[in-house]
Amino acid sequence: MERWSGRVALVTGASSGIGAAVAYQLQDHGVHIVAVARRVDKIEEAVAKARTDAKTRGRYHESKAKPGKLYAKKCDVSKEEDILALFKWIKETLGGVDILINNAGLVKMAGTTNASTEDWKIQLDVNVLGLSICTREAVQNMRARGVDDGHIIHISSTAGHEVLTCHIAMYCAAKSAVRALTEGLRKDFVEHKSNMKVTCLCPGLTRTELANNFPNINIEELYKLPYLNPEDVGDAVLYALGTPPHVQIHEIIIKPVGEQ
Ligand code: NDP
């Protein structure tokens, strides 16, 4: 990870869960973090809490690096104008990004035959189009600066491998699209004879706020199932970023032990 010290990572969806954990892990390894979400006022507190939670669980990894800075910025990734304004700010203030963690996401209970178009659309807008626009802007920024070792990490899901139930089929379709976009980006890098990397992470059930707005779900019952903690996914981010220049970790599936 030493080579990333002093460089810049954009982490989307950093006001909670996996994004907050990835943000503190990269920050503590010396990376400057642009942490974004709609609830910008929650970001710093969420990142600090994710660090404390990992320490409490004995899952915190010390690093010798001087911690990076954290810039909390408001950005709704379902709005292209927000993303473009964010990249303009990054370019003017920090020069650009070297790492992009495409983590912002949401799931709706929105079945195949009974959901509103709005509930389908927002899942595609955030999980697929927002991720794609951030990727395009990050890669164009890296190319313009002559950065050829950048790394894009997409957070997909085991739901991108398996349609778990008809009630979240559009979420599964979105996460499956993220896997296709991973291979598309890898082929783009090959075509450009670029050394940039793309990695897709597919976690199983992770204890975050994601399921909080499911109607009729008892959260305590849900987490009687085996689950991961956010820093478990962050560890996979560190692993993928820490590989030597010729190694691309294409995809990692992470399941809690005992998942059905
Ligand atoms: P959380 O609900 O805890 O966090 C989701 C994050 O995404 C929040 O920071 C939220 O910020 C942000 N977000 C949602 N919509 C937008 C938007 N329109 N613009 C910007 N940010 C947005 O969930 P997780 O940490 O679990 O989810 C992170 C990723 O991991 C998602 O892509 C999810 O699909 C994926 N995942 C989660 C699993 C799980 O079991 N939890 C399993 C597999 C994958 P804000 O509301 O402030 O905008």
XYZ file of C-alpha atoms and ligand atoms in Angstrom:
308
model
C 0.000 0.000 0.000
C 3.000 2.381 0.418
C 2.826 3.522 -3.208
C -0.667 4.960 -2.609
C 0.451 7.188 0.255
C -0.207 10.871 -0.540
C -2.434 10.032 -3.508
C -6.166 10.701 -3.831
C -9.144 8.322 -3.606
C -12.778 9.175 -4.258
C -15.130 7.035 -2.153
C -18.832 7.310 -2.992
C -21.457 6.469 -0.378
C -19.129 7.300 2.529
C -21.803 8.432 5.004
C -22.470 4.881 6.190
C -21.561 1.194 6.085
C -18.961 -0.144 3.655
C -18.040 3.280 2.208
C -17.248 4.722 5.653
C -15.065 1.697 6.474
C -13.179 1.861 3.162
C -12.647 5.601 3.726
C -11.005 5.190 7.169
C -8.910 2.224 5.984
C -7.493 4.124 3.005
C -7.073 7.323 5.026
C -5.103 5.447 7.694
C -2.858 4.048 4.938
C -1.917 7.592 3.914
C -4.390 8.149 1.072
C -6.218 11.512 0.838
C -9.938 10.794 0.688
C -12.709 12.653 -1.075
C -15.664 11.087 0.735
C -19.053 11.812 -0.795
C -22.744 11.174 -0.115
C -25.983 13.124 -0.016
C -25.902 13.350 3.815
C -22.586 15.206 3.844
C -22.976 16.161 7.519
C -22.834 12.453 8.475
C -19.613 11.567 6.651
C -16.894 12.508 9.156
C -18.785 10.977 12.064
C -19.525 7.768 10.083
C -15.872 7.345 9.065
C -14.712 7.858 12.665
C -17.350 5.408 13.944
C -16.343 2.781 11.374
C -12.738 3.070 12.636
C -13.843 2.768 16.292
C -16.117 -0.190 15.501
C -13.254 -2.025 13.780
C -11.004 -1.374 16.794
C -13.709 -2.665 19.154
C -13.955 -5.854 17.114
C -10.150 -6.252 17.110
C -10.186 -5.842 13.332
C -8.168 -2.626 13.021
C -4.867 -2.852 11.117
C -2.183 -0.391 12.170
C -0.275 1.388 9.396
C 3.005 3.288 9.593
C 1.755 5.823 7.031
C 0.955 9.426 7.924
C -2.863 9.517 7.689
C -4.321 11.195 4.622
C -6.752 14.123 4.702
C -10.499 13.612 4.531
C -12.583 15.938 2.375
C -16.321 15.414 2.915
C -18.335 16.593 -0.095
C -22.013 16.463 -0.965
C -22.852 14.535 -4.116
C -25.988 12.732 -5.258
C -24.672 10.187 -7.771
C -28.112 9.890 -9.381
C -27.554 13.464 -10.649
C -24.988 13.861 -13.410
C -24.595 17.594 -12.661
C -23.557 16.765 -9.062
C -20.902 14.318 -10.296
C -19.529 16.753 -12.880
C -19.354 19.547 -10.270
C -17.556 17.183 -7.892
C -14.903 16.263 -10.470
C -14.444 19.952 -11.316
C -13.821 20.660 -7.608
C -11.398 17.724 -7.355
C -9.482 18.884 -10.432
C -9.220 22.477 -9.193
C -8.401 21.585 -5.572
C -6.455 18.315 -5.648
C -5.530 17.861 -9.308
C -7.420 14.617 -9.714
C -8.086 11.120 -8.429
C -5.898 8.010 -8.514
C -8.383 5.577 -6.957
C -12.159 5.450 -7.344
C -14.285 3.337 -5.000
C -17.722 3.078 -6.621
C -19.629 2.101 -3.500
C -22.800 4.265 -3.349
C -25.799 2.021 -3.731
C -29.294 1.208 -2.636
C -31.783 -1.627 -2.776
C -35.557 -1.386 -2.988
C -38.132 -4.063 -2.411
C -39.354 -3.737 -5.991
C -40.595 -6.959 -7.554
C -40.721 -7.987 -11.177
C -44.470 -7.438 -11.691
C -45.653 -5.160 -8.898
C -43.104 -2.359 -8.470
C -43.249 1.259 -9.484
C -41.086 2.395 -12.374
C -39.630 4.978 -9.999
C -38.339 2.253 -7.630
C -36.723 0.408 -10.558
C -35.250 3.561 -12.045
C -33.545 4.882 -8.898
C -31.737 1.541 -8.447
C -30.392 1.723 -12.001
C -29.583 5.435 -11.706
C -27.483 5.032 -8.542
C -26.079 1.490 -8.792
C -25.325 1.484 -12.540
C -25.412 4.939 -14.174
C -23.915 6.861 -11.232
C -21.112 4.295 -11.074
C -20.569 4.582 -14.838
C -20.448 8.390 -14.859
C -17.996 8.443 -11.916
C -15.847 5.863 -13.730
C -15.827 7.824 -16.995
C -14.913 11.074 -15.252
C -12.210 9.429 -13.101
C -10.558 7.624 -16.025
C -10.676 10.722 -18.258
C -9.120 12.740 -15.415
C -6.360 10.139 -14.949
C -5.624 9.997 -18.690
C -5.471 13.807 -18.939
C -2.890 13.831 -16.099
C -0.859 10.932 -17.543
C -1.715 8.723 -14.556
C -1.479 5.140 -15.798
C -1.591 3.163 -12.557
C -5.057 4.247 -11.378
C -7.436 1.724 -9.867
C -11.231 1.601 -10.114
C -13.059 -0.595 -7.600
C -16.736 -1.395 -8.084
C -18.828 -2.707 -5.194
C -21.227 -5.224 -6.712
C -22.762 -8.008 -4.584
C -23.372 -11.730 -4.413
C -26.765 -10.528 -5.718
C -24.911 -9.867 -8.967
C -24.298 -13.612 -9.221
C -27.639 -14.948 -8.071
C -31.228 -13.669 -8.112
C -31.971 -14.184 -4.434
C -35.723 -13.439 -4.661
C -38.097 -11.924 -7.238
C -38.649 -9.002 -4.847
C -35.174 -7.557 -5.435
C -34.705 -8.674 -9.048
C -33.923 -5.147 -10.293
C -31.197 -4.789 -7.627
C -29.757 -8.146 -8.759
C -29.917 -6.947 -12.395
C -28.083 -3.740 -11.430
C -25.367 -5.622 -9.546
C -25.037 -8.067 -12.450
C -24.607 -5.056 -14.779
C -21.772 -3.843 -12.531
C -19.940 -7.122 -13.166
C -20.385 -6.694 -16.947
C -19.126 -3.110 -16.685
C -16.052 -4.377 -14.833
C -15.064 -6.584 -17.761
C -15.971 -3.794 -20.198
C -13.596 -1.423 -18.409
C -10.825 -4.027 -18.285
C -11.146 -4.468 -22.057
C -11.087 -0.658 -22.482
C -7.789 -0.554 -20.545
C -6.373 -3.340 -22.726
C -7.443 -1.472 -25.893
C -5.720 1.685 -24.578
C -2.592 -0.353 -23.689
C -3.057 1.027 -20.176
C -1.772 -0.346 -16.888
C -4.842 0.842 -15.003
C -6.789 -1.755 -13.061
C -10.424 -2.482 -12.303
C -11.700 -4.753 -9.533
C -15.215 -5.866 -8.696
C -16.032 -6.839 -5.100
C -19.098 -8.979 -4.410
C -19.922 -9.107 -0.699
C -22.639 -11.246 0.835
C -24.821 -9.940 3.660
C -22.983 -7.114 5.421
C -24.253 -5.369 8.546
C -24.896 -1.778 7.449
C -27.890 0.560 7.006
C -28.742 -0.959 3.602
C -31.740 -3.017 4.750
C -33.084 -0.311 7.081
C -35.719 0.911 4.644
C -37.047 -2.548 3.761
C -40.677 -2.592 4.852
C -41.673 -5.600 6.981
C -38.121 -6.665 7.796
C -37.074 -7.114 11.377
C -33.459 -5.953 11.361
C -32.505 -7.911 14.497
C -33.931 -11.097 12.908
C -32.037 -10.376 9.658
C -28.713 -10.185 11.497
C -29.280 -13.526 13.181
C -28.084 -14.753 9.767
C -24.312 -14.907 9.267
C -23.035 -11.490 8.181
C -19.864 -9.563 7.357
C -18.818 -6.292 8.937
C -17.949 -3.292 6.727
C -14.201 -3.530 7.438
C -14.213 -7.105 6.063
C -15.057 -5.618 2.666
C -12.511 -2.831 3.232
C -9.824 -5.480 3.750
C -10.533 -6.775 0.231
C -10.126 -3.230 -1.123
C -6.700 -2.986 0.540
C -5.733 -6.386 -0.865
C -6.729 -5.472 -4.440
C -4.936 -2.102 -4.236
C -1.837 -3.654 -2.691
C -1.063 -6.093 -5.496
C 2.034 -5.603 -7.691
C 1.629 -3.654 -10.978
C 1.255 -6.781 -13.170
C -1.515 -8.362 -11.032
C -5.144 -7.383 -11.517
C -7.604 -8.821 -9.013
C -10.610 -8.976 -11.282
C -13.352 -10.072 -8.913
C -13.678 -11.199 -5.309
C -16.738 -12.866 -3.773
C -16.779 -12.478 0.020
C -19.303 -14.500 2.013
C -19.775 -14.763 5.744
C -18.976 -18.270 6.932
C -22.203 -20.251 7.138
C -24.155 -18.231 4.534
C -26.985 -20.345 3.136
P -25.556 1.743 3.433
O -27.003 1.974 3.231
O -25.042 1.632 4.828
O -24.714 2.850 2.652
C -25.080 3.243 1.353
C -24.305 4.491 1.023
O -24.656 4.875 -0.320
C -24.631 5.641 1.930
O -23.457 6.346 2.260
C -25.546 6.516 1.102
O -25.347 7.886 1.428
C -24.993 6.245 -0.300
N -25.956 6.577 -1.329
C -27.177 6.050 -1.569
N -27.777 6.693 -2.574
C -26.921 7.675 -2.976
C -26.978 8.688 -3.952
N -28.060 8.874 -4.741
N -25.907 9.501 -4.093
C -24.829 9.363 -3.297
N -24.719 8.422 -2.353
C -25.764 7.594 -2.189
O -25.238 0.418 2.625
P -23.907 -0.441 2.384
O -22.735 0.151 3.020
O -24.268 -1.826 2.700
O -23.818 -0.342 0.801
C -22.646 0.021 0.108
C -22.580 -0.762 -1.193
O -22.415 -2.145 -0.887
C -23.841 -0.658 -2.046
O -23.470 -0.532 -3.395
C -24.534 -2.005 -1.790
O -25.348 -2.367 -2.873
C -23.329 -2.909 -1.648
N -23.574 -4.177 -0.959
C -24.099 -4.206 0.314
C -24.335 -5.418 0.934
C -24.972 -5.502 2.284
O -25.426 -6.605 2.679
N -25.016 -4.433 3.055
C -23.984 -6.689 0.278
C -23.407 -6.532 -1.027
C -23.204 -5.332 -1.602
P -26.495 9.007 1.501
O -27.778 8.324 1.852
O -25.994 9.941 2.558
O -26.486 9.618 0.151
